[in-house]
Coordinates of C-alpha atoms and ligand atoms in Angstrom, one line a residue:
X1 CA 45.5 136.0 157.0
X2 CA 43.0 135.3 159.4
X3 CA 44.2 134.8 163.2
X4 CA 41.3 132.8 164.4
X5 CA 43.8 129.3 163.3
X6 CA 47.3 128.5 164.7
X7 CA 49.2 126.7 161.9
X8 CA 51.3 123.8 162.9
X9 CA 54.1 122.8 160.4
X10 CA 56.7 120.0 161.0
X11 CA 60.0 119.9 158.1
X12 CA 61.4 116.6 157.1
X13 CA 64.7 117.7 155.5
X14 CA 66.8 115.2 152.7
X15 CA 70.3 115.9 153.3
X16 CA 72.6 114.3 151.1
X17 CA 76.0 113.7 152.6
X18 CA 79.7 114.3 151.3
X19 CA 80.9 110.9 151.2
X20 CA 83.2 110.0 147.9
X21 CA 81.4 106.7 147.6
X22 CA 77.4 105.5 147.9
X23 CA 75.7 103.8 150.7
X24 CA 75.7 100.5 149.8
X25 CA 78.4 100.4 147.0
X26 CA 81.2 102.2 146.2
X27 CA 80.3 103.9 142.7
X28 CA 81.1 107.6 142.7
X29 CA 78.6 110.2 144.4
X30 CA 80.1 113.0 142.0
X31 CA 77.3 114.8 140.6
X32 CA 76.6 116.0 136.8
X33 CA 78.2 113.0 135.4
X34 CA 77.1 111.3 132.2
X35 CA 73.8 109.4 132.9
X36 CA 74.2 106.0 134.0
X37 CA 77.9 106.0 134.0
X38 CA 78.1 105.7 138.4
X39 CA 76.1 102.3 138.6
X40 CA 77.1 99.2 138.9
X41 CA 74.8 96.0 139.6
X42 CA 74.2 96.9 143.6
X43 CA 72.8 100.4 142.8
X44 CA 70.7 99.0 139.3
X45 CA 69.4 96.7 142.0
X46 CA 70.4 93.7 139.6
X47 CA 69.3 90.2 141.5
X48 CA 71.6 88.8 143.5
X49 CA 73.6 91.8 144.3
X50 CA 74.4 93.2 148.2
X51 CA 74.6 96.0 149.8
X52 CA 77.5 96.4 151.8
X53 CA 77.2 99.4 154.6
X54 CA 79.1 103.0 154.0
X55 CA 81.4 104.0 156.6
X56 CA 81.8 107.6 156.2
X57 CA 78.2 107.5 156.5
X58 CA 77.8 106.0 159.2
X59 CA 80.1 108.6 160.7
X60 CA 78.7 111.4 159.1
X61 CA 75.0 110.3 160.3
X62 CA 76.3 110.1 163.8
X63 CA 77.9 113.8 163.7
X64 CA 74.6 115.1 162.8
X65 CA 72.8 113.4 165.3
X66 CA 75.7 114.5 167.6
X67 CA 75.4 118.1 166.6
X68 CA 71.7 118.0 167.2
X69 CA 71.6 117.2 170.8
X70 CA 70.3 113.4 169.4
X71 CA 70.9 110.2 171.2
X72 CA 72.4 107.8 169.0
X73 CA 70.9 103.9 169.1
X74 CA 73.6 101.6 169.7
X75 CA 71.5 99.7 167.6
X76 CA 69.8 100.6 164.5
X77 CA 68.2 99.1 161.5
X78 CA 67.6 99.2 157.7
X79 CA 64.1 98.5 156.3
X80 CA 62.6 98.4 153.0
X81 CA 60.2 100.8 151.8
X82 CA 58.4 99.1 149.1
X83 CA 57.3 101.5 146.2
X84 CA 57.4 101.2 142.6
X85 CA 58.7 104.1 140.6
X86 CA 60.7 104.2 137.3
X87 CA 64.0 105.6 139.2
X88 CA 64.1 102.9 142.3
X89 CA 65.4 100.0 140.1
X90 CA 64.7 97.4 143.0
X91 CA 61.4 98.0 143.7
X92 CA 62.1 99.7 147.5
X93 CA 64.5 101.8 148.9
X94 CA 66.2 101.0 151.9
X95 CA 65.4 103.2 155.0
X96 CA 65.6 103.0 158.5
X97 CA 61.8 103.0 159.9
X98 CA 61.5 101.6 163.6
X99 CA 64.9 101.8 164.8
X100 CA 66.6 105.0 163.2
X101 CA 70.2 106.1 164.4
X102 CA 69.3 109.2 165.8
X103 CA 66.4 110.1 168.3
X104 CA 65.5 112.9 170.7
X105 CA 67.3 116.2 169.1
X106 CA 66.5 119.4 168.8
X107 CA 67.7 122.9 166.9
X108 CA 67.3 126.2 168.4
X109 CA 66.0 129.0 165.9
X110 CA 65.8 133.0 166.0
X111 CA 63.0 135.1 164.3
X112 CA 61.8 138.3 164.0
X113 CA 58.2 137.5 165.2
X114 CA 58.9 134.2 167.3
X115 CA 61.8 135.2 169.3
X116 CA 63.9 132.3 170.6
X117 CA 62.5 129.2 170.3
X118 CA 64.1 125.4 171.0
X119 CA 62.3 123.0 167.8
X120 CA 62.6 119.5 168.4
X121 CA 63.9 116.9 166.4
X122 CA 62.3 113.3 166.1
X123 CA 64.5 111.4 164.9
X124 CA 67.8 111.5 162.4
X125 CA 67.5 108.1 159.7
X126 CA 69.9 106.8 157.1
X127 CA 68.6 106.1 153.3
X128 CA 69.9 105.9 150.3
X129 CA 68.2 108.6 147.6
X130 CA 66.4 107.4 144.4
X131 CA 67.5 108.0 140.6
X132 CA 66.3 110.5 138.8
X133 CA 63.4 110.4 136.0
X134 CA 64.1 113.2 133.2
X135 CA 60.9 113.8 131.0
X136 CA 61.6 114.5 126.9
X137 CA 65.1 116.5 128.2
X138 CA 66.3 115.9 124.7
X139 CA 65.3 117.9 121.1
X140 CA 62.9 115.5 119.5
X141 CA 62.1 113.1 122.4
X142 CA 59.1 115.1 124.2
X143 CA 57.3 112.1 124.6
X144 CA 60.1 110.1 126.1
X145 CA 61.2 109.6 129.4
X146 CA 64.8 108.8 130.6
X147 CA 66.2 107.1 133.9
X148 CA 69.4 107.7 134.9
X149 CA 70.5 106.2 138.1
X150 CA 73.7 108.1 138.8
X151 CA 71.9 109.2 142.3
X152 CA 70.6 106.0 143.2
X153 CA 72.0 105.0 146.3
X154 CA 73.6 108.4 146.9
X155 CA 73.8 108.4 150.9
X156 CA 71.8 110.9 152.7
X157 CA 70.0 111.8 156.2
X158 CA 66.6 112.9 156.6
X159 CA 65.8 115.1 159.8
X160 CA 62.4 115.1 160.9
X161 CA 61.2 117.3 163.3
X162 CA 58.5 117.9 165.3
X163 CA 55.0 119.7 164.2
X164 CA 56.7 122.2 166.0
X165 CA 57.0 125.7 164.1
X166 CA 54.2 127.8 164.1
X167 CA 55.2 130.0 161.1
X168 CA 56.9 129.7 157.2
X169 CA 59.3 131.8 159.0
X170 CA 60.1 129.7 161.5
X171 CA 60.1 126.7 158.8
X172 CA 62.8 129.1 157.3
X173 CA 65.0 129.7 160.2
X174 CA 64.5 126.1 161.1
X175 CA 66.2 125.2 157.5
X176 CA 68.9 127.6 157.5
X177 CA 69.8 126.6 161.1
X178 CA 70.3 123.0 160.0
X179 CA 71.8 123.7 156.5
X180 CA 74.4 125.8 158.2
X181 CA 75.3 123.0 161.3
X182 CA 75.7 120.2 158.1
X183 CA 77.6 122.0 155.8
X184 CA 79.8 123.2 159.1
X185 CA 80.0 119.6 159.6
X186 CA 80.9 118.9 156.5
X187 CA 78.3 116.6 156.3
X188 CA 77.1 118.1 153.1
X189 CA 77.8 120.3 150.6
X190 CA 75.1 122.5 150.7
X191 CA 74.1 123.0 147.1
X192 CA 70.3 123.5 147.3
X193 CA 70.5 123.7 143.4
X194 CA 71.6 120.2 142.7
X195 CA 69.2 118.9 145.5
X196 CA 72.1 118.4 148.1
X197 CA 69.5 119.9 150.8
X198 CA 65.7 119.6 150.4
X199 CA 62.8 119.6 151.9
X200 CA 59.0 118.4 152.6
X201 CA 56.9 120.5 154.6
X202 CA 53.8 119.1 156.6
X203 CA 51.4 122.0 156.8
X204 CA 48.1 122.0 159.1
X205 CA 46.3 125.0 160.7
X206 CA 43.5 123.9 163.5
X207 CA 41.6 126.7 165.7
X208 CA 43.1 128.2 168.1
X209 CA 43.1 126.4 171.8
X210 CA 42.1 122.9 169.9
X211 CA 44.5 120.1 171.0
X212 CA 44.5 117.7 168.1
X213 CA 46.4 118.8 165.4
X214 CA 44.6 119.5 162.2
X215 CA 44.8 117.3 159.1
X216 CA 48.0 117.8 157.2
X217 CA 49.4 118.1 154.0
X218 CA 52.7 117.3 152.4
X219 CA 54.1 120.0 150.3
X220 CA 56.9 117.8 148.7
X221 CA 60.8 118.4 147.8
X222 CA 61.1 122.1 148.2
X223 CA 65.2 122.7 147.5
X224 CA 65.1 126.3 148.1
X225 CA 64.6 128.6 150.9
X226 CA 62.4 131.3 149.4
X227 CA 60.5 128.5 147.6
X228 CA 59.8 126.7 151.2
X229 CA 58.5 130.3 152.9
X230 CA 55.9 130.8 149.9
X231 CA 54.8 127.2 149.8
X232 CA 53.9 127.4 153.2
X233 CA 52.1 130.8 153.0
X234 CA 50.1 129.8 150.2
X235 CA 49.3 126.5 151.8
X236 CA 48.4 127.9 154.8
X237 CA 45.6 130.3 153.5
X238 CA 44.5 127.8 151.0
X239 CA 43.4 125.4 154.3
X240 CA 42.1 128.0 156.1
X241 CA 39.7 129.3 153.2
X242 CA 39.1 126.2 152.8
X243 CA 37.7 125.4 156.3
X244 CA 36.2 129.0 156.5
X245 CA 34.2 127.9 153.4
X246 CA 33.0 125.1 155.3
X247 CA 35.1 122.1 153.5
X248 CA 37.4 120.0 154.7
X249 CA 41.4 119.7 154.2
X250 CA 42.2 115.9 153.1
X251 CA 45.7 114.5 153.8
X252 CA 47.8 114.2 150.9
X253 CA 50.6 114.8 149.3
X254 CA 51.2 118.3 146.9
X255 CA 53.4 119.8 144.9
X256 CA 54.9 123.2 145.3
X257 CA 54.9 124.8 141.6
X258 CA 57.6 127.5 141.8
X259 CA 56.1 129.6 138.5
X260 CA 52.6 129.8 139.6
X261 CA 53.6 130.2 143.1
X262 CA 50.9 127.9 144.2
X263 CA 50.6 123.7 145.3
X264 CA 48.6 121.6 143.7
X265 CA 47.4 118.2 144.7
X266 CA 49.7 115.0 143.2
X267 CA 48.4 111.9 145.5
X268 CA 46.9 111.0 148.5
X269 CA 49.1 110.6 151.4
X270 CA 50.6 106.9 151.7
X271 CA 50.5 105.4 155.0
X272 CA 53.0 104.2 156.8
X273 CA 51.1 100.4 156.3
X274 CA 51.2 101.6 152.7
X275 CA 55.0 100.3 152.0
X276 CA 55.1 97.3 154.0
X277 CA 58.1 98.2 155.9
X278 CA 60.1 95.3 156.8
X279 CA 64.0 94.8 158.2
X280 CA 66.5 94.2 154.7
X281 CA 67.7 90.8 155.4
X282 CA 70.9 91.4 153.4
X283 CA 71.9 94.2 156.1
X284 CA 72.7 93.0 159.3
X285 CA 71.5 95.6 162.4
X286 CA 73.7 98.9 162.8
X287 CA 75.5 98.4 166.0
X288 CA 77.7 101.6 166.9
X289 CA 79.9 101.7 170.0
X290 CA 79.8 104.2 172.9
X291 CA 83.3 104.7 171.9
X292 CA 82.4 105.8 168.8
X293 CA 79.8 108.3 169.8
X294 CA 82.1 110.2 172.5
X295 CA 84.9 110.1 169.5
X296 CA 83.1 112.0 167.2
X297 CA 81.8 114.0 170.0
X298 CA 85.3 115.2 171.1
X299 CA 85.8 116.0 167.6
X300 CA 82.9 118.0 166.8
X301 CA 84.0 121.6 165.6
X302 CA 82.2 124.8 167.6
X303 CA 78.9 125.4 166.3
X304 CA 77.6 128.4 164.3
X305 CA 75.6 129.1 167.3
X306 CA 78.3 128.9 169.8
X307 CA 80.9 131.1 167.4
X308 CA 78.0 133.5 167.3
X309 CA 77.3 133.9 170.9
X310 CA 81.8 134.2 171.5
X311 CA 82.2 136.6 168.7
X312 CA 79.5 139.0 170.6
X313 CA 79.8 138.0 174.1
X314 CA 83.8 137.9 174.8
X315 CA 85.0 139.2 171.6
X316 CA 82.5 141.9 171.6
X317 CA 81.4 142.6 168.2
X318 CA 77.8 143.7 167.2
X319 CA 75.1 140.9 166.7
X320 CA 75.2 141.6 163.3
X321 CA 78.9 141.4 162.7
X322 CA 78.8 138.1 165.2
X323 CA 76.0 136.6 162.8
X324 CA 78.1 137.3 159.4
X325 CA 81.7 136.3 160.4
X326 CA 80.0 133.0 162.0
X327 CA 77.9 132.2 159.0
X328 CA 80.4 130.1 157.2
X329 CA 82.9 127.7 159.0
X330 CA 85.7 129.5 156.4
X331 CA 85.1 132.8 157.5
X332 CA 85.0 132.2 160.8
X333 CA 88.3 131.0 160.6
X334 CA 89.6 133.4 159.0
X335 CA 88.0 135.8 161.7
X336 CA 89.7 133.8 164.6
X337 CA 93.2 133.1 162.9
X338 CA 93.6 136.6 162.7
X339 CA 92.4 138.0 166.0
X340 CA 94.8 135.2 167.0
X341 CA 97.4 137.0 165.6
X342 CA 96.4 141.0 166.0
X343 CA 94.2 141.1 169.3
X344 CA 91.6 144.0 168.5
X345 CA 88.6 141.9 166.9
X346 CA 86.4 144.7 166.0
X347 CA 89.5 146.1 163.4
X348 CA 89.8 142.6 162.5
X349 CA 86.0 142.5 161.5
X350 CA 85.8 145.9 160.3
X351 CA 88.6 144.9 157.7
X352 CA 86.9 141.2 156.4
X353 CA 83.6 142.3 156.5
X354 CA 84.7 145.6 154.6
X355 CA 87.9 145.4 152.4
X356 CA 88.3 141.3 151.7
X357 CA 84.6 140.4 151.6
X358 CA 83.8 143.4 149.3
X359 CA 86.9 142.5 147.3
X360 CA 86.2 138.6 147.0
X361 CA 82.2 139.9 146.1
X362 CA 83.4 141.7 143.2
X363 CA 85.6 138.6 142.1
X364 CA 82.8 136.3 142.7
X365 CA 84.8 134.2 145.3
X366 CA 84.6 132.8 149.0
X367 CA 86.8 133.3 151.5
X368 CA 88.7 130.1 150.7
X369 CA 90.4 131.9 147.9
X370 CA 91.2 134.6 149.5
X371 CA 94.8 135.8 148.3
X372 CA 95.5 137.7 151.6
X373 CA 96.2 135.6 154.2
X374 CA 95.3 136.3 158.2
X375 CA 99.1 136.3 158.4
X376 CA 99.5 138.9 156.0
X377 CA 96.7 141.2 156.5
X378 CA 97.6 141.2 160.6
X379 CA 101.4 142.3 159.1
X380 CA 99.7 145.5 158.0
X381 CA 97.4 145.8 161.1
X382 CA 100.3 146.3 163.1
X383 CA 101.4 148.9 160.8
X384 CA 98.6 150.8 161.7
X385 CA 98.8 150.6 165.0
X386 CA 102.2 151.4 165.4
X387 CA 101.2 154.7 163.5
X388 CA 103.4 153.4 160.5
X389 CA 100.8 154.2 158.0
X390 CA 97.7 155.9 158.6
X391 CA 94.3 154.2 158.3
X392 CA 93.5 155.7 155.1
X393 CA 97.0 155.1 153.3
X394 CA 96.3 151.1 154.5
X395 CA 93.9 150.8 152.0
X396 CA 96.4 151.8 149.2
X397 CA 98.6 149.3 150.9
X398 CA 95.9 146.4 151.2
X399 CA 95.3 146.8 147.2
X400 CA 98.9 145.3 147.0
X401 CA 98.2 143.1 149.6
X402 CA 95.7 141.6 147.3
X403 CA 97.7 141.7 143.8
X404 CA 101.1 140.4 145.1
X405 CA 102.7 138.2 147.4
X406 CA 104.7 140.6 149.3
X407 CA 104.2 141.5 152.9
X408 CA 103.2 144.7 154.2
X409 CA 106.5 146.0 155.5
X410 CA 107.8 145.1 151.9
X411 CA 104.9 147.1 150.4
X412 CA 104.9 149.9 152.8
X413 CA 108.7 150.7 152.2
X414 CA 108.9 150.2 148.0
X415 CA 106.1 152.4 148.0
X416 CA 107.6 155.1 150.2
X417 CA 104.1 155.3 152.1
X418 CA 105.5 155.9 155.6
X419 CA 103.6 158.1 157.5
X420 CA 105.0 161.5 158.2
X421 CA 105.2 162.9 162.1
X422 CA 108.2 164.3 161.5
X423 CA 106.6 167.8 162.5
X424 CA 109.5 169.6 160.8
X425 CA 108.4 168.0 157.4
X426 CA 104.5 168.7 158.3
X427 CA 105.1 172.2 159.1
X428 CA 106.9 172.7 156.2
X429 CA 103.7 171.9 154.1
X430 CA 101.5 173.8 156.4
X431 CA 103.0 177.2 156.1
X432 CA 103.3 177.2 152.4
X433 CA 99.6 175.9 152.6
X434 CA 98.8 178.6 154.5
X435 CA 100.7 181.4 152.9
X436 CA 99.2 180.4 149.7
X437 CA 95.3 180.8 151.1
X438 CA 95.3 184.3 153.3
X439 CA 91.9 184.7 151.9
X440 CA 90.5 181.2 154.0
X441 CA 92.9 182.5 157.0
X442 CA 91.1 185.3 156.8
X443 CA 87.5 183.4 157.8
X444 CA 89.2 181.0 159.9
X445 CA 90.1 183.9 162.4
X446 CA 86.9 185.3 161.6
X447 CA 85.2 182.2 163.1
X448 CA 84.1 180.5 160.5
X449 CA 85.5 176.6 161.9
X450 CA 84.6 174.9 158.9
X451 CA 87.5 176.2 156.9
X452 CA 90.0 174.3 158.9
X453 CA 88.6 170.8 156.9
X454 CA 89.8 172.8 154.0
X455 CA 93.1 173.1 155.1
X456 CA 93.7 169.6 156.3
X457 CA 92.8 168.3 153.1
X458 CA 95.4 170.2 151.2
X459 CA 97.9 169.2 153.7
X460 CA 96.9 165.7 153.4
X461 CA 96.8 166.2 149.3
X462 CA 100.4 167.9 149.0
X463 CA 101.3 164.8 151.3
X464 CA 99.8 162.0 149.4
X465 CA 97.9 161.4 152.1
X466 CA 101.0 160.3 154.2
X467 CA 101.3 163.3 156.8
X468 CA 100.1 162.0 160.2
X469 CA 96.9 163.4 160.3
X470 CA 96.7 164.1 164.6
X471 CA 99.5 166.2 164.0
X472 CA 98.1 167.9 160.8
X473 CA 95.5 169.1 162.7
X474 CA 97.5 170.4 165.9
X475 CA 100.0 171.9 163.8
X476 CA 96.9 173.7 161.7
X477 CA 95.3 174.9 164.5
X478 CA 98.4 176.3 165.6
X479 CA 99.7 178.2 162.6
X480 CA 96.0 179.0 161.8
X481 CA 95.4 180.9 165.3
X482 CA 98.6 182.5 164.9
Ligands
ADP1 P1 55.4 110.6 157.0 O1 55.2 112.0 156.5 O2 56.6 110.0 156.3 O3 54.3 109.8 157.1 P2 55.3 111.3 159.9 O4 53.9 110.9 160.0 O5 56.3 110.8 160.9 O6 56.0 110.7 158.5 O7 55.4 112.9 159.8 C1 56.4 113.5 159.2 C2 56.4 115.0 159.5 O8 55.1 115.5 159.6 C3 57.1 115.3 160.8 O9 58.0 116.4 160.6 C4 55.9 115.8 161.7 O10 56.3 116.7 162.6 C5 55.0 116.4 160.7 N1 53.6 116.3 161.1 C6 52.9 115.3 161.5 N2 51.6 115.6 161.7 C7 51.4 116.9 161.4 C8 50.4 117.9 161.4 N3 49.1 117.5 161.7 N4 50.6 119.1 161.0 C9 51.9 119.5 160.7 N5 52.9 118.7 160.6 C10 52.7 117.4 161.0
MG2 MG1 56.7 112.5 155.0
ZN3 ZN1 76.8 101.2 142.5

């Protein structure tokens, strides 16, 4: 790629929310329901039907903006965006255009190339999402298309940001950054698959040192995060051959095709003027209270960000440990709940991030089904620090951790797997050991160090693993030197 062009790229991201009901009415928001059957006549847009405002959403809107270091308008307002589509039954969809709740944010990202950077956020609206149009999804009805209008009037936010990111790997760390705060939130679900979090990327390059930006495209609902990083990188070099070439990029609107890897041109871009924005007279304005604002704010849960930056800085644990136990608000109470209750956090991480995320990988499960609870798995850390059980016989015992109910001292005492320091006991072991191996005494006096690994591990072995293993290895190298 050629470095005489910066490229500019500002994300406006869908985000559908969690709430049980719609925006304006209260069918269901479940998704993968039989077509048609969540409508009723506000969200067919029948005449004569009104909206009446969300709650939750409301709420959920104000978190985000919260989260994001917005400022919230005590006043907002819902517009119409007139457009006419198949899937938006009454002919606009109602937005929030001048007056938005949220203004002024911003999101901090990470990357490899960029370093730390702080991207700002423009402004945080409500809307309500469109239906859906299925072409010929039916044997026999190719040349058929079907509405179904389940997701019209879904609730959702969209972020914009500013044309602030300079690379598609910034775009990326911008999206993940966001998708993790909303789903912490549990402002959304997440599920980029059923269009829960999407996005539209505005691409432009311009030459280096040139002040105006460069004319843009719109590479339109992109729901996944690999999809977003090559939509951009093929966009990018498409304008900039394009220029080099001598032509000229047009604003429009394109389509990212996920096969070919490629966008493709679907419209010119729409101006603003375009959908005759106006204020929906059957809403009255948005008015949230300060008291509102600093409610949700005192109940806003600790960020990925922050978690990160405790988990490393007074917990102590590597940045890459600090990035995966804070990656999912689950997890990272499951971290805290049991360094809560056995205070060494890097054991603690060494066991989730080794033993129970492994285990639930295998299963196919999240932490939230995790059949060990911190309860129980700091039961058996203790046990290891006491000496009870050595570190190695703990994974014998965490196996029935995971397959019953029982707690470790249970497990640890029906199984007989005490560790042995009885020396008496060890010694034992050691001299018939010994007495049965002259040959590797032999070498051992000889010099040859390594053959005192041999002899620990047939200790261990005639111990299932139970003899203490500091004192193995004193006791060895006592017999041994004779
Ligand atoms: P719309 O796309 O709905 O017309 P805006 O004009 O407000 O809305 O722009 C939406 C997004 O496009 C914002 O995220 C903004 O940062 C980004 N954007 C605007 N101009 C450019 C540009 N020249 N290059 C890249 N991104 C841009
Ligand atoms: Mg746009
Ligand atoms: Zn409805």
């Amino acid at each position: 790629m050629s470095s005489k062009y910066e490229v500019v790229i500002g994300l406006e991201v869908h985000v559908q929310m969690t709430t049980k009901t719609k925006i304006f009415c209260g069918c269901s928001t479940e998704f993968g329901a039989e077509p048609n059957s969540h409508t009723c006549p506000v969200c067919l847009g029948l005449p004569g039907a009104l909206p009446v405002l969300n709650k939750q959403a409301v709420e959920y809107a104000i978190r985000t903006g919260v989260a994001t270091g917005c400022q919230i308008a005590p006043k907002s307002v819902f517009d119409r965006k007139n457009y006419f589509y198949p899937d938006l039954p009454k002919g606009y969809q109602i937005s929030q255009f001048g007056l938005p709740i949220c203004e002024h944010g911003h999101l901090d990202i990470e990357t490899e190339q960029g370093g730390k950077k702080r991207v700002g956020i423009t402004r945080i609206h409500m809307e309500e999402d469109a239906g859906k149009s299925m072409h010929g999804d039916r044997p026999g009805t190719e040349s058929y298309s079907f509405v179904d209008l389940n997701r019209a009037c879904t609730p959702l936010v969209e972020v914009v940001s500013e044309p602030e990111m300079s690379s598609a790997e910034e775009a990326v760390a911008y999206m993940k950054a966001l998708h993790q705060i909303v789903v912490y939130l549990g402002v959304c679900d997440g599920n980029m698959d059923q269009g829960s979090f999407r996005c539209d990327a505005n691409v432009s390059v311009r030459p280096w040192g040139q002040k105006e930006l460069g004319t843009r495209a719109e590479l339109k609902n992109i729901n996944s995060f690999r999809f977003v990083k090559q939509a951009i990188e093929y966009e990018v070099e498409r304008q900039i051959d394009l220029i080099e070439d001598g032509g000229k990029v047009v604003q429009e609107t394109r389509l990212y095709d996920s096969v070919k890897g490629t966008t493709r041109s679907m419209r010119g871009k729409e101006e603003a003027h375009d959908y005759r924005y106006f204020p929906d007279p059957d809403l009255v304005p948005l008015v949230v209270s300060e008291d509102w604002v600093a409610r949700v704010k005192s109940e806003l849960p600790e960020l990925p960000q922050a978690k990160r930056l405790r988990f490393a800085e007074q917990l102590g644990l590597s940045e890459y440990d600090a990035d995966v136990l804070s990656s999912e608000r689950a997890l990272a109470e499951y971290f805290d709940a049991l360094v809560a209750l056995h205070n060494e956090p890097k054991i603690c991480a060494n066991w989730i991030m080794g033993e129970i995320l492994g285990a639930l990988k295998e299963k196919g499960q999240g932490i939230e089904s995790c059949p060990v609870s911190p309860e129980r798995l700091a039961g058996m850390l203790a046990r290891i620090k006491d000496g009870t059980i050595s570190g190695k016989i703990a994974k014998t015992v965490f196996q029935h951790l995971w397959e019953s109910e029982k707690s470790a001292d249970a497990i640890i005492e029906e199984q007989g797997l005490k560790q042995v320091t009885d020396t008496g006991a060890i010694e034992a072991i050691i001299d018939e050991i010994v007495a049965a191996n002259m040959d590797q005494v032999e070498q051992f006096r000889a010099g040859k160090d390594k053959v005192l690994g041999f002899f620990v591990g047939q200790v261990m072995k005639a111990s299932k693993g139970k003899a203490n293993p500091g004192a193995v290895n004193k006791l060895l190298m006592q017999k041994l030197k004779g």
